[in-house]
Amino acid sequence: MNIAAAANETLAHNSNLLVYSAMAVYTLAFLAHMAEWVFGSRSKVGRTAAALTAQSTASATVSVKSRQGGGTAVLERPEVVTKSLAGSRDVPDGPGAAGDTEKGDLYGRIAISLTVLAWALHVGGVLTRALSVQRAPWGNMYEFSTTFAAVAVGLYLLLLVLGKKVRWIGLPLVTTVLLDLGLAVSVLYTASDQLVPALHSYWLWIHVSCAIISGAALYLGAVSTLLFLFRDSYESKLADPAGKQPGAFASSVLERLPSAASLDKFAYRVNATVFPLWTFTIIAGAIWAEAAWGRYWGWDPKEVWAFITWVAYACYLHARATAGWKGRKAAYLGLIGFACYLFNYYGVNIFVTGLHSYAGV
């Protein structure tokens, strides 16, 4: 074995160690997020809404007394709410939307710190893998999965840095990242190796990187959409006192989430923002296909399902702009779109034979 091969093997080994180390720290972050959800107190948003509601009640009492004594009435102060779409409910965000102070915030800050550390180790593993193979670190399903998870966590941390109140997504994110990495290292793992000549192109950097970024963003939108469905159902039950009320466990979980309106808006903004990038991903893939195989489009299974995913999200965005298709109906379309993305990745790569199959798992 020559020196270069030995160095590459060492880098590949170090990459594996970094990924396993990241998984260990992600596990600690998962436990910290769980502690925040179990022991956390109300956020600044929730406390402010409750305080102003109490002030409104007190003001109403003083107002009645003032009128009885001939004084000037006191105006009630409005409750702080998250403004929703026309025709839907206006309710305060739960404490998971902000996580500002007191007991729960301690666990939340620990969870975020551990997530940052795990992400740093994770990115180190991805970059070390790239050095070991001397190419883009997404040439097979193992590399794509590890890079995808790193980008998803990176987008989440970026939103936090930008001041977005998205800490509520930390628990489902870390949970799914652990599942993704566990599947990658146990089932999808492929030793460091070079790719077939057709994949040696700068389009590998452009096309696949766009697919990873798009998928990571669509994942965040899908999580928000799924939580929207649960939260919307919960709020509907609360709005109907005569109907069946949520159980204690459901209330303890769902009351910590942002309102259904906030979750719906977040999902829509994410999906609408990333849709042009997914469109470019398909166009870039077609250009690369012409360079590699001599045609832009050949109805290969991967191409077909990429297009089906695009159509599903196009229908979702159109539904959001159509009066009768907001809310739950549009949410179902959004989840169908992400399910198509997942099938395009797992189903097509593993169970369907096509021109993309030579990359291996």
Short mmCIF file of C-alpha atoms in Angstrom, two decimals, residues 166-325:
data_model
loop_
_atom_site.label_atom_id
_atom_site.label_comp_id
_atom_site.label_asym_id
_atom_site.label_seq_id
_atom_site.Cartn_x
_atom_site.Cartn_y
_atom_site.Cartn_z
CA VAL A 166 -37.69 27.79 15.82
CA ARG A 167 -36.29 26.01 18.84
CA TRP A 168 -39.42 23.85 18.84
CA ILE A 169 -38.06 21.99 15.82
CA GLY A 170 -34.91 20.90 17.68
CA LEU A 171 -36.38 17.72 19.19
CA PRO A 172 -37.86 16.23 15.98
CA LEU A 173 -34.78 17.34 14.04
CA VAL A 174 -32.24 15.70 16.35
CA THR A 175 -34.42 12.58 16.54
CA THR A 176 -34.58 12.14 12.77
CA VAL A 177 -30.88 13.00 12.35
CA LEU A 178 -30.01 10.19 14.75
CA LEU A 179 -32.23 7.80 12.77
CA ASP A 180 -30.69 8.98 9.48
CA LEU A 181 -27.11 8.56 10.70
CA GLY A 182 -27.91 5.22 12.32
CA LEU A 183 -29.29 3.95 9.02
CA ALA A 184 -26.30 5.40 7.15
CA VAL A 185 -23.61 3.73 9.28
CA SER A 186 -25.40 0.39 9.73
CA VAL A 187 -27.12 -0.23 6.38
CA LEU A 188 -25.92 2.25 3.77
CA TYR A 189 -22.23 2.41 4.63
CA THR A 190 -19.90 2.21 1.63
CA ALA A 191 -16.11 2.23 1.88
CA SER A 192 -14.26 5.18 0.38
CA ASP A 193 -13.89 4.71 -3.37
CA GLN A 194 -13.82 6.61 -6.62
CA LEU A 195 -16.81 7.08 -8.88
CA VAL A 196 -17.42 5.91 -12.44
CA PRO A 197 -16.14 8.31 -15.13
CA ALA A 198 -19.62 9.67 -15.96
CA LEU A 199 -19.86 11.16 -12.48
CA HIS A 200 -16.52 12.94 -12.65
CA SER A 201 -17.97 16.34 -13.51
CA TYR A 202 -18.35 19.74 -11.90
CA TRP A 203 -22.09 19.12 -12.21
CA LEU A 204 -21.72 16.65 -9.35
CA TRP A 205 -20.96 19.62 -7.11
CA ILE A 206 -23.78 21.75 -8.54
CA HIS A 207 -26.63 19.29 -9.09
CA VAL A 208 -26.29 17.09 -6.02
CA SER A 209 -25.47 19.95 -3.63
CA CYS A 210 -28.66 21.72 -4.74
CA ALA A 211 -30.61 18.49 -4.24
CA ILE A 212 -29.23 18.16 -0.70
CA ILE A 213 -29.95 21.77 0.27
CA SER A 214 -33.43 21.59 -1.26
CA GLY A 215 -34.20 18.33 0.53
CA ALA A 216 -32.95 19.61 3.88
CA ALA A 217 -35.14 22.71 3.62
CA LEU A 218 -38.13 20.67 2.44
CA TYR A 219 -37.59 18.41 5.45
CA LEU A 220 -37.93 21.39 7.81
CA GLY A 221 -41.10 22.39 5.98
CA ALA A 222 -42.47 18.84 6.21
CA VAL A 223 -41.85 18.66 9.97
CA SER A 224 -43.66 21.97 10.43
CA THR A 225 -46.52 20.79 8.21
CA LEU A 226 -46.93 17.54 10.16
CA LEU A 227 -46.91 19.39 13.48
CA PHE A 228 -49.42 21.86 12.03
CA LEU A 229 -51.89 19.03 11.43
CA PHE A 230 -51.61 17.86 15.05
CA ARG A 231 -51.78 21.37 16.48
CA ASP A 232 -54.70 22.36 14.24
CA SER A 233 -56.67 19.30 15.35
CA TYR A 234 -55.83 20.13 18.97
CA GLU A 235 -57.03 23.73 18.61
CA SER A 236 -60.23 22.54 16.90
CA LYS A 237 -61.04 20.29 19.85
CA LEU A 238 -60.41 23.12 22.32
CA ALA A 239 -62.67 25.40 20.30
CA ASP A 240 -65.51 22.88 20.64
CA PRO A 241 -66.22 22.47 24.37
CA ALA A 242 -69.09 20.09 23.62
CA GLY A 243 -66.81 17.68 21.74
CA LYS A 244 -64.15 15.26 22.90
CA GLN A 245 -61.33 17.17 24.60
CA PRO A 246 -57.60 16.36 24.21
CA GLY A 247 -55.95 14.11 26.79
CA ALA A 248 -53.37 15.26 29.32
CA PHE A 249 -50.43 13.89 27.33
CA ALA A 250 -51.55 15.49 24.07
CA SER A 251 -52.07 18.81 25.83
CA SER A 252 -48.64 18.71 27.51
CA VAL A 253 -46.95 18.21 24.12
CA LEU A 254 -49.07 20.32 21.79
CA GLU A 255 -49.36 23.31 24.12
CA ARG A 256 -45.61 23.81 23.81
CA LEU A 257 -45.75 24.14 20.04
CA PRO A 258 -46.35 27.36 18.12
CA SER A 259 -49.93 27.97 17.08
CA ALA A 260 -51.29 26.18 14.02
CA ALA A 261 -51.17 29.49 12.14
CA SER A 262 -47.46 29.96 12.94
CA LEU A 263 -46.59 26.40 11.90
CA ASP A 264 -48.57 26.79 8.69
CA LYS A 265 -46.85 30.06 7.79
CA PHE A 266 -43.39 28.66 8.55
CA ALA A 267 -43.95 25.60 6.36
CA TYR A 268 -45.30 27.68 3.49
CA ARG A 269 -42.44 30.17 3.60
CA VAL A 270 -39.82 27.42 3.65
CA ASN A 271 -41.41 25.47 0.79
CA ALA A 272 -42.01 28.59 -1.31
CA THR A 273 -38.43 29.78 -0.76
CA VAL A 274 -36.77 26.48 -1.71
CA PHE A 275 -39.06 25.60 -4.64
CA PRO A 276 -37.00 27.62 -7.18
CA LEU A 277 -33.85 25.82 -6.00
CA TRP A 278 -35.52 22.45 -6.50
CA THR A 279 -36.54 23.61 -9.98
CA PHE A 280 -32.91 24.49 -10.70
CA THR A 281 -31.84 21.09 -9.35
CA ILE A 282 -33.93 19.35 -12.01
CA ILE A 283 -32.64 21.67 -14.75
CA ALA A 284 -29.03 21.13 -13.66
CA GLY A 285 -29.61 17.37 -13.67
CA ALA A 286 -30.91 17.56 -17.24
CA ILE A 287 -27.86 19.52 -18.37
CA TRP A 288 -25.57 17.01 -16.68
CA ALA A 289 -27.50 14.14 -18.29
CA GLU A 290 -26.89 15.63 -21.74
CA ALA A 291 -23.16 15.85 -21.00
CA ALA A 292 -22.96 12.31 -19.58
CA TRP A 293 -25.49 10.36 -21.67
CA GLY A 294 -26.15 12.57 -24.70
CA ARG A 295 -29.77 13.49 -23.87
CA TYR A 296 -31.43 15.98 -21.55
CA TRP A 297 -34.36 13.80 -20.50
CA GLY A 298 -34.86 10.06 -20.84
CA TRP A 299 -37.59 9.22 -18.32
CA ASP A 300 -35.14 7.44 -16.06
CA PRO A 301 -36.87 6.53 -12.73
CA LYS A 302 -34.84 9.12 -10.83
CA GLU A 303 -35.78 11.81 -13.35
CA VAL A 304 -39.44 10.80 -13.26
CA TRP A 305 -39.71 10.95 -9.47
CA ALA A 306 -37.79 14.23 -9.31
CA PHE A 307 -40.39 15.64 -11.69
CA ILE A 308 -43.27 14.11 -9.69
CA THR A 309 -41.85 15.77 -6.56
CA TRP A 310 -41.72 19.09 -8.42
CA VAL A 311 -45.33 18.70 -9.56
CA ALA A 312 -46.48 17.87 -6.01
CA TYR A 313 -44.89 21.00 -4.58
CA ALA A 314 -46.15 23.09 -7.49
CA CYS A 315 -49.67 21.87 -6.65
CA TYR A 316 -49.05 22.72 -3.00
CA LEU A 317 -48.01 26.29 -3.81
CA HIS A 318 -50.93 26.67 -6.21
CA ALA A 319 -53.30 25.35 -3.55
CA ARG A 320 -52.01 27.92 -1.08
CA ALA A 321 -52.89 30.64 -3.57
CA THR A 322 -56.36 29.22 -4.16
CA ALA A 323 -59.15 30.21 -1.74
CA GLY A 324 -60.62 26.88 -0.52
CA TRP A 325 -57.33 24.97 -0.44
#
